[in-house]
Amino acid sequence: MSSATESKLFRPDVPRLDGIGDLLAYALALEVEATERYAELAELMATHNNRDVAESFRKMARVEQLHVDEIRKRIEQSRLTDLPTAHFRWVGLTSGPESTDPADLHYLMTPRQALELALINEKRAHQYYDTIATSTTDPEIKALAAEFAEEEKEHVALVEAWMEKYPEADEDWDRDDDPPVLQD
Ligand code: ZN
């Protein structure tokens, strides 16, 4: 992959923000996407009987859900209306033959791949907020975007720490040591 393609994949487009409401609308879209993808990753890892990684992703889904709630509350409290329609989508893995569709996470087979996908997207979220924080002239947007960027940096560190436990795809990763557990 060329570095141009890579940076395009990696760097999300940063929207034009005319006020704090715009930032909150875009942040909400990003956090909702992260919550949903993590919940899906958790389910996927649970299906593959990897309870450890499933639990880590469940934890991330909860963390991102807290952000969603917090942002919704801010929007309500500030009585912001006319917010832009915002979308944010995770990207797929940057290597591998099956990396085309991030919406279909079922191509992910190993905890390592799932964690790599999470890492790419946490870095991308950090980049997104960081770009906003460093490029805006609005002090309110700058402060909040910097705060969000800091939180995403913590998520990057969390995922990196988990990855140390799964250095690479292990042939035996799905060996069934424990019988499947029925989820409620
Ligand atoms: Zn995050």
PDB file of C-alpha atoms and ligand atoms in Angstrom:
ATOM      1  CA  MET A   1       0.000   0.000   0.000  1.00  0.00           C
ATOM      2  CA  SER A   2       1.320   3.410  -0.864  1.00  0.00           C
ATOM      3  CA  SER A   3       1.889   5.825   1.944  1.00  0.00           C
ATOM      4  CA  ALA A   4      -0.594   8.195   0.335  1.00  0.00           C
ATOM      5  CA  THR A   5      -3.343   5.590   0.505  1.00  0.00           C
ATOM      6  CA  GLU A   6      -2.331   4.737   4.023  1.00  0.00           C
ATOM      7  CA  SER A   7      -2.478   8.251   5.323  1.00  0.00           C
ATOM      8  CA  LYS A   8      -5.791   8.768   3.585  1.00  0.00           C
ATOM      9  CA  LEU A   9      -7.148   5.695   5.310  1.00  0.00           C
ATOM     10  CA  PHE A  10      -5.707   6.692   8.601  1.00  0.00           C
ATOM     11  CA  ARG A  11      -6.483  10.370   8.654  1.00  0.00           C
ATOM     12  CA  PRO A  12     -10.166  11.055   8.951  1.00  0.00           C
ATOM     13  CA  ASP A  13     -11.510  14.113   7.200  1.00  0.00           C
ATOM     14  CA  VAL A  14     -11.998  16.865   9.692  1.00  0.00           C
ATOM     15  CA  PRO A  15     -15.187  18.824   9.194  1.00  0.00           C
ATOM     16  CA  ARG A  16     -15.556  22.573   9.272  1.00  0.00           C
ATOM     17  CA  LEU A  17     -16.785  23.517  12.731  1.00  0.00           C
ATOM     18  CA  ASP A  18     -18.662  26.736  13.268  1.00  0.00           C
ATOM     19  CA  GLY A  19     -19.304  26.351  16.956  1.00  0.00           C
ATOM     20  CA  ILE A  20     -19.183  24.038  19.940  1.00  0.00           C
ATOM     21  CA  GLY A  21     -22.454  22.452  18.822  1.00  0.00           C
ATOM     22  CA  ASP A  22     -20.788  21.273  15.622  1.00  0.00           C
ATOM     23  CA  LEU A  23     -17.953  19.692  17.571  1.00  0.00           C
ATOM     24  CA  LEU A  24     -20.406  17.941  19.885  1.00  0.00           C
ATOM     25  CA  ALA A  25     -22.413  16.615  16.929  1.00  0.00           C
ATOM     26  CA  TYR A  26     -19.297  15.168  15.279  1.00  0.00           C
ATOM     27  CA  ALA A  27     -17.954  13.843  18.558  1.00  0.00           C
ATOM     28  CA  LEU A  28     -21.287  12.146  19.225  1.00  0.00           C
ATOM     29  CA  ALA A  29     -21.113  10.390  15.852  1.00  0.00           C
ATOM     30  CA  LEU A  30     -17.559   9.230  16.557  1.00  0.00           C
ATOM     31  CA  GLU A  31     -18.358   7.925  20.027  1.00  0.00           C
ATOM     32  CA  VAL A  32     -21.565   6.179  18.931  1.00  0.00           C
ATOM     33  CA  GLU A  33     -19.591   4.427  16.184  1.00  0.00           C
ATOM     34  CA  ALA A  34     -16.897   3.358  18.671  1.00  0.00           C
ATOM     35  CA  THR A  35     -19.496   2.071  21.153  1.00  0.00           C
ATOM     36  CA  GLU A  36     -21.210  -0.001  18.480  1.00  0.00           C
ATOM     37  CA  ARG A  37     -18.000  -1.418  17.002  1.00  0.00           C
ATOM     38  CA  TYR A  38     -16.666  -2.382  20.440  1.00  0.00           C
ATOM     39  CA  ALA A  39     -19.919  -4.092  21.369  1.00  0.00           C
ATOM     40  CA  GLU A  40     -19.673  -6.010  18.091  1.00  0.00           C
ATOM     41  CA  LEU A  41     -16.030  -6.904  18.660  1.00  0.00           C
ATOM     42  CA  ALA A  42     -16.890  -8.131  22.164  1.00  0.00           C
ATOM     43  CA  GLU A  43     -19.648 -10.314  20.778  1.00  0.00           C
ATOM     44  CA  LEU A  44     -17.376 -11.621  18.072  1.00  0.00           C
ATOM     45  CA  MET A  45     -14.621 -12.546  20.512  1.00  0.00           C
ATOM     46  CA  ALA A  46     -17.173 -14.181  22.824  1.00  0.00           C
ATOM     47  CA  THR A  47     -18.403 -16.235  19.870  1.00  0.00           C
ATOM     48  CA  HIS A  48     -14.823 -17.353  19.345  1.00  0.00           C
ATOM     49  CA  ASN A  49     -14.686 -18.188  23.022  1.00  0.00           C
ATOM     50  CA  ASN A  50     -12.071 -15.626  23.809  1.00  0.00           C
ATOM     51  CA  ARG A  51     -13.494 -14.328  27.041  1.00  0.00           C
ATOM     52  CA  ASP A  52     -10.470 -12.276  27.961  1.00  0.00           C
ATOM     53  CA  VAL A  53     -10.521 -10.123  24.878  1.00  0.00           C
ATOM     54  CA  ALA A  54     -14.319 -10.073  24.837  1.00  0.00           C
ATOM     55  CA  GLU A  55     -14.249  -8.596  28.342  1.00  0.00           C
ATOM     56  CA  SER A  56     -11.702  -5.956  27.287  1.00  0.00           C
ATOM     57  CA  PHE A  57     -13.907  -4.883  24.394  1.00  0.00           C
ATOM     58  CA  ARG A  58     -16.972  -4.828  26.623  1.00  0.00           C
ATOM     59  CA  LYS A  59     -15.078  -2.513  28.901  1.00  0.00           C
ATOM     60  CA  MET A  60     -14.213  -0.224  25.970  1.00  0.00           C
ATOM     61  CA  ALA A  61     -17.843  -0.245  24.832  1.00  0.00           C
ATOM     62  CA  ARG A  62     -18.822   0.960  28.319  1.00  0.00           C
ATOM     63  CA  VAL A  63     -16.128   3.652  28.308  1.00  0.00           C
ATOM     64  CA  GLU A  64     -17.270   4.946  24.913  1.00  0.00           C
ATOM     65  CA  GLN A  65     -20.913   4.761  25.998  1.00  0.00           C
ATOM     66  CA  LEU A  66     -20.070   7.078  28.909  1.00  0.00           C
ATOM     67  CA  HIS A  67     -18.750   9.577  26.369  1.00  0.00           C
ATOM     68  CA  VAL A  68     -21.935   9.251  24.346  1.00  0.00           C
ATOM     69  CA  ASP A  69     -24.031   9.962  27.455  1.00  0.00           C
ATOM     70  CA  GLU A  70     -21.818  12.859  28.467  1.00  0.00           C
ATOM     71  CA  ILE A  71     -21.985  14.477  25.034  1.00  0.00           C
ATOM     72  CA  ARG A  72     -25.754  14.011  24.813  1.00  0.00           C
ATOM     73  CA  LYS A  73     -26.082  15.692  28.208  1.00  0.00           C
ATOM     74  CA  ARG A  74     -23.916  18.623  27.124  1.00  0.00           C
ATOM     75  CA  ILE A  75     -25.998  19.068  23.983  1.00  0.00           C
ATOM     76  CA  GLU A  76     -29.195  19.017  26.036  1.00  0.00           C
ATOM     77  CA  GLN A  77     -27.912  21.367  28.710  1.00  0.00           C
ATOM     78  CA  SER A  78     -26.648  23.867  26.175  1.00  0.00           C
ATOM     79  CA  ARG A  79     -30.001  23.663  24.371  1.00  0.00           C
ATOM     80  CA  LEU A  80     -28.160  23.391  21.110  1.00  0.00           C
ATOM     81  CA  THR A  81     -30.342  23.011  18.070  1.00  0.00           C
ATOM     82  CA  ASP A  82     -29.722  22.755  14.349  1.00  0.00           C
ATOM     83  CA  LEU A  83     -26.785  20.459  14.831  1.00  0.00           C
ATOM     84  CA  PRO A  84     -25.206  19.162  11.636  1.00  0.00           C
ATOM     85  CA  THR A  85     -25.844  15.585  10.581  1.00  0.00           C
ATOM     86  CA  ALA A  86     -22.599  13.865  11.361  1.00  0.00           C
ATOM     87  CA  HIS A  87     -21.224  10.485  10.377  1.00  0.00           C
ATOM     88  CA  PHE A  88     -18.103   8.714  11.464  1.00  0.00           C
ATOM     89  CA  ARG A  89     -17.054   5.288  10.330  1.00  0.00           C
ATOM     90  CA  TRP A  90     -14.309   3.033  11.514  1.00  0.00           C
ATOM     91  CA  VAL A  91     -11.796   1.920   8.901  1.00  0.00           C
ATOM     92  CA  GLY A  92     -10.747  -1.678   8.308  1.00  0.00           C
ATOM     93  CA  LEU A  93      -7.333  -3.165   8.806  1.00  0.00           C
ATOM     94  CA  THR A  94      -4.728  -1.602   6.568  1.00  0.00           C
ATOM     95  CA  SER A  95      -3.278  -4.946   5.536  1.00  0.00           C
ATOM     96  CA  GLY A  96      -4.620  -8.347   4.704  1.00  0.00           C
ATOM     97  CA  PRO A  97      -6.886  -9.541   1.941  1.00  0.00           C
ATOM     98  CA  GLU A  98     -10.090  -9.197   3.920  1.00  0.00           C
ATOM     99  CA  SER A  99      -9.680  -5.681   5.122  1.00  0.00           C
ATOM    100  CA  THR A 100     -12.168  -4.035   2.819  1.00  0.00           C
ATOM    101  CA  ASP A 101     -15.296  -3.644   4.877  1.00  0.00           C
ATOM    102  CA  PRO A 102     -15.083  -2.394   8.447  1.00  0.00           C
ATOM    103  CA  ALA A 103     -18.848  -2.747   8.778  1.00  0.00           C
ATOM    104  CA  ASP A 104     -18.485  -6.497   8.498  1.00  0.00           C
ATOM    105  CA  LEU A 105     -16.288  -7.363  11.433  1.00  0.00           C
ATOM    106  CA  HIS A 106     -16.861 -11.050  11.013  1.00  0.00           C
ATOM    107  CA  TYR A 107     -13.791 -11.379   8.861  1.00  0.00           C
ATOM    108  CA  LEU A 108     -11.774 -10.878  12.032  1.00  0.00           C
ATOM    109  CA  MET A 109     -10.638 -14.211  13.345  1.00  0.00           C
ATOM    110  CA  THR A 110      -7.973 -13.597  15.927  1.00  0.00           C
ATOM    111  CA  PRO A 111      -7.826 -11.439  19.039  1.00  0.00           C
ATOM    112  CA  ARG A 112      -4.716  -9.899  17.556  1.00  0.00           C
ATOM    113  CA  GLN A 113      -6.579  -8.762  14.445  1.00  0.00           C
ATOM    114  CA  ALA A 114      -9.440  -7.422  16.512  1.00  0.00           C
ATOM    115  CA  LEU A 115      -7.046  -5.479  18.721  1.00  0.00           C
ATOM    116  CA  GLU A 116      -5.184  -4.152  15.680  1.00  0.00           C
ATOM    117  CA  LEU A 117      -8.443  -2.877  14.268  1.00  0.00           C
ATOM    118  CA  ALA A 118      -9.263  -1.213  17.583  1.00  0.00           C
ATOM    119  CA  LEU A 119      -5.814   0.365  17.713  1.00  0.00           C
ATOM    120  CA  ILE A 120      -6.056   1.808  14.208  1.00  0.00           C
ATOM    121  CA  ASN A 121      -9.385   3.358  15.020  1.00  0.00           C
ATOM    122  CA  GLU A 122      -8.391   4.713  18.426  1.00  0.00           C
ATOM    123  CA  LYS A 123      -5.357   6.352  16.830  1.00  0.00           C
ATOM    124  CA  ARG A 124      -7.602   7.734  14.154  1.00  0.00           C
ATOM    125  CA  ALA A 125     -10.007   9.140  16.763  1.00  0.00           C
ATOM    126  CA  HIS A 126      -7.097  10.764  18.558  1.00  0.00           C
ATOM    127  CA  GLN A 127      -5.855  12.227  15.286  1.00  0.00           C
ATOM    128  CA  TYR A 128      -9.320  13.541  14.518  1.00  0.00           C
ATOM    129  CA  TYR A 129      -9.701  15.488  17.745  1.00  0.00           C
ATOM    130  CA  ASP A 130      -6.074  16.534  17.768  1.00  0.00           C
ATOM    131  CA  THR A 131      -6.349  17.977  14.256  1.00  0.00           C
ATOM    132  CA  ILE A 132      -9.430  19.922  15.301  1.00  0.00           C
ATOM    133  CA  ALA A 133      -7.748  21.191  18.471  1.00  0.00           C
ATOM    134  CA  THR A 134      -4.646  22.366  16.670  1.00  0.00           C
ATOM    135  CA  SER A 135      -6.382  23.903  13.657  1.00  0.00           C
ATOM    136  CA  THR A 136      -9.312  25.771  15.189  1.00  0.00           C
ATOM    137  CA  THR A 137      -9.204  29.414  16.257  1.00  0.00           C
ATOM    138  CA  ASP A 138     -12.239  29.024  18.515  1.00  0.00           C
ATOM    139  CA  PRO A 139     -10.956  28.670  22.106  1.00  0.00           C
ATOM    140  CA  GLU A 140     -14.014  26.731  23.278  1.00  0.00           C
ATOM    141  CA  ILE A 141     -13.695  24.192  20.456  1.00  0.00           C
ATOM    142  CA  LYS A 142      -9.956  24.000  21.005  1.00  0.00           C
ATOM    143  CA  ALA A 143     -10.290  23.218  24.725  1.00  0.00           C
ATOM    144  CA  LEU A 144     -12.960  20.555  24.295  1.00  0.00           C
ATOM    145  CA  ALA A 145     -11.289  18.920  21.292  1.00  0.00           C
ATOM    146  CA  ALA A 146      -8.010  18.782  23.240  1.00  0.00           C
ATOM    147  CA  GLU A 147      -9.838  17.133  26.127  1.00  0.00           C
ATOM    148  CA  PHE A 148     -11.355  14.540  23.777  1.00  0.00           C
ATOM    149  CA  ALA A 149      -7.957  13.999  22.108  1.00  0.00           C
ATOM    150  CA  GLU A 150      -6.427  13.282  25.508  1.00  0.00           C
ATOM    151  CA  GLU A 151      -9.099  10.680  26.253  1.00  0.00           C
ATOM    152  CA  GLU A 152      -8.488   8.955  22.925  1.00  0.00           C
ATOM    153  CA  LYS A 153      -4.786   8.883  23.682  1.00  0.00           C
ATOM    154  CA  GLU A 154      -5.619   6.950  26.840  1.00  0.00           C
ATOM    155  CA  HIS A 155      -7.651   4.492  24.774  1.00  0.00           C
ATOM    156  CA  VAL A 156      -4.682   3.999  22.439  1.00  0.00           C
ATOM    157  CA  ALA A 157      -2.512   3.190  25.458  1.00  0.00           C
ATOM    158  CA  LEU A 158      -5.099   0.755  26.807  1.00  0.00           C
ATOM    159  CA  VAL A 159      -5.353  -1.151  23.541  1.00  0.00           C
ATOM    160  CA  GLU A 160      -1.568  -1.199  23.179  1.00  0.00           C
ATOM    161  CA  ALA A 161      -1.264  -2.701  26.655  1.00  0.00           C
ATOM    162  CA  TRP A 162      -3.719  -5.471  25.739  1.00  0.00           C
ATOM    163  CA  MET A 163      -1.822  -6.141  22.526  1.00  0.00           C
ATOM    164  CA  GLU A 164       1.251  -7.022  24.522  1.00  0.00           C
ATOM    165  CA  LYS A 165      -0.673 -10.044  25.707  1.00  0.00           C
ATOM    166  CA  TYR A 166      -1.339 -11.091  22.108  1.00  0.00           C
ATOM    167  CA  PRO A 167       1.945 -10.492  20.298  1.00  0.00           C
ATOM    168  CA  GLU A 168       0.770 -12.170  17.119  1.00  0.00           C
ATOM    169  CA  ALA A 169      -1.849 -14.435  15.671  1.00  0.00           C
ATOM    170  CA  ASP A 170      -1.424 -17.747  17.414  1.00  0.00           C
ATOM    171  CA  GLU A 171      -2.292 -20.908  15.532  1.00  0.00           C
ATOM    172  CA  ASP A 172      -3.960 -22.286  18.617  1.00  0.00           C
ATOM    173  CA  TRP A 173      -5.749 -19.152  19.619  1.00  0.00           C
ATOM    174  CA  ASP A 174      -9.183 -20.703  19.312  1.00  0.00           C
ATOM    175  CA  ARG A 175      -8.387 -24.020  20.914  1.00  0.00           C
ATOM    176  CA  ASP A 176     -11.361 -24.860  23.066  1.00  0.00           C
ATOM    177  CA  ASP A 177     -10.007 -25.119  26.592  1.00  0.00           C
ATOM    178  CA  ASP A 178     -13.306 -24.061  28.072  1.00  0.00           C
ATOM    179  CA  PRO A 179     -16.707 -25.168  26.946  1.00  0.00           C
ATOM    180  CA  PRO A 180     -18.806 -22.410  25.384  1.00  0.00           C
ATOM    181  CA  VAL A 181     -20.740 -20.283  27.816  1.00  0.00           C
ATOM    182  CA  LEU A 182     -24.254 -19.357  26.953  1.00  0.00           C
ATOM    183  CA  GLN A 183     -24.704 -15.632  27.057  1.00  0.00           C
ATOM    184  CA  ASP A 184     -27.929 -14.167  28.255  1.00  0.00           C
TER     185      ASP A 184
HETATM  186 ZN    ZN B   1     -11.843   5.823  22.018  1.00  0.00          ZN
END
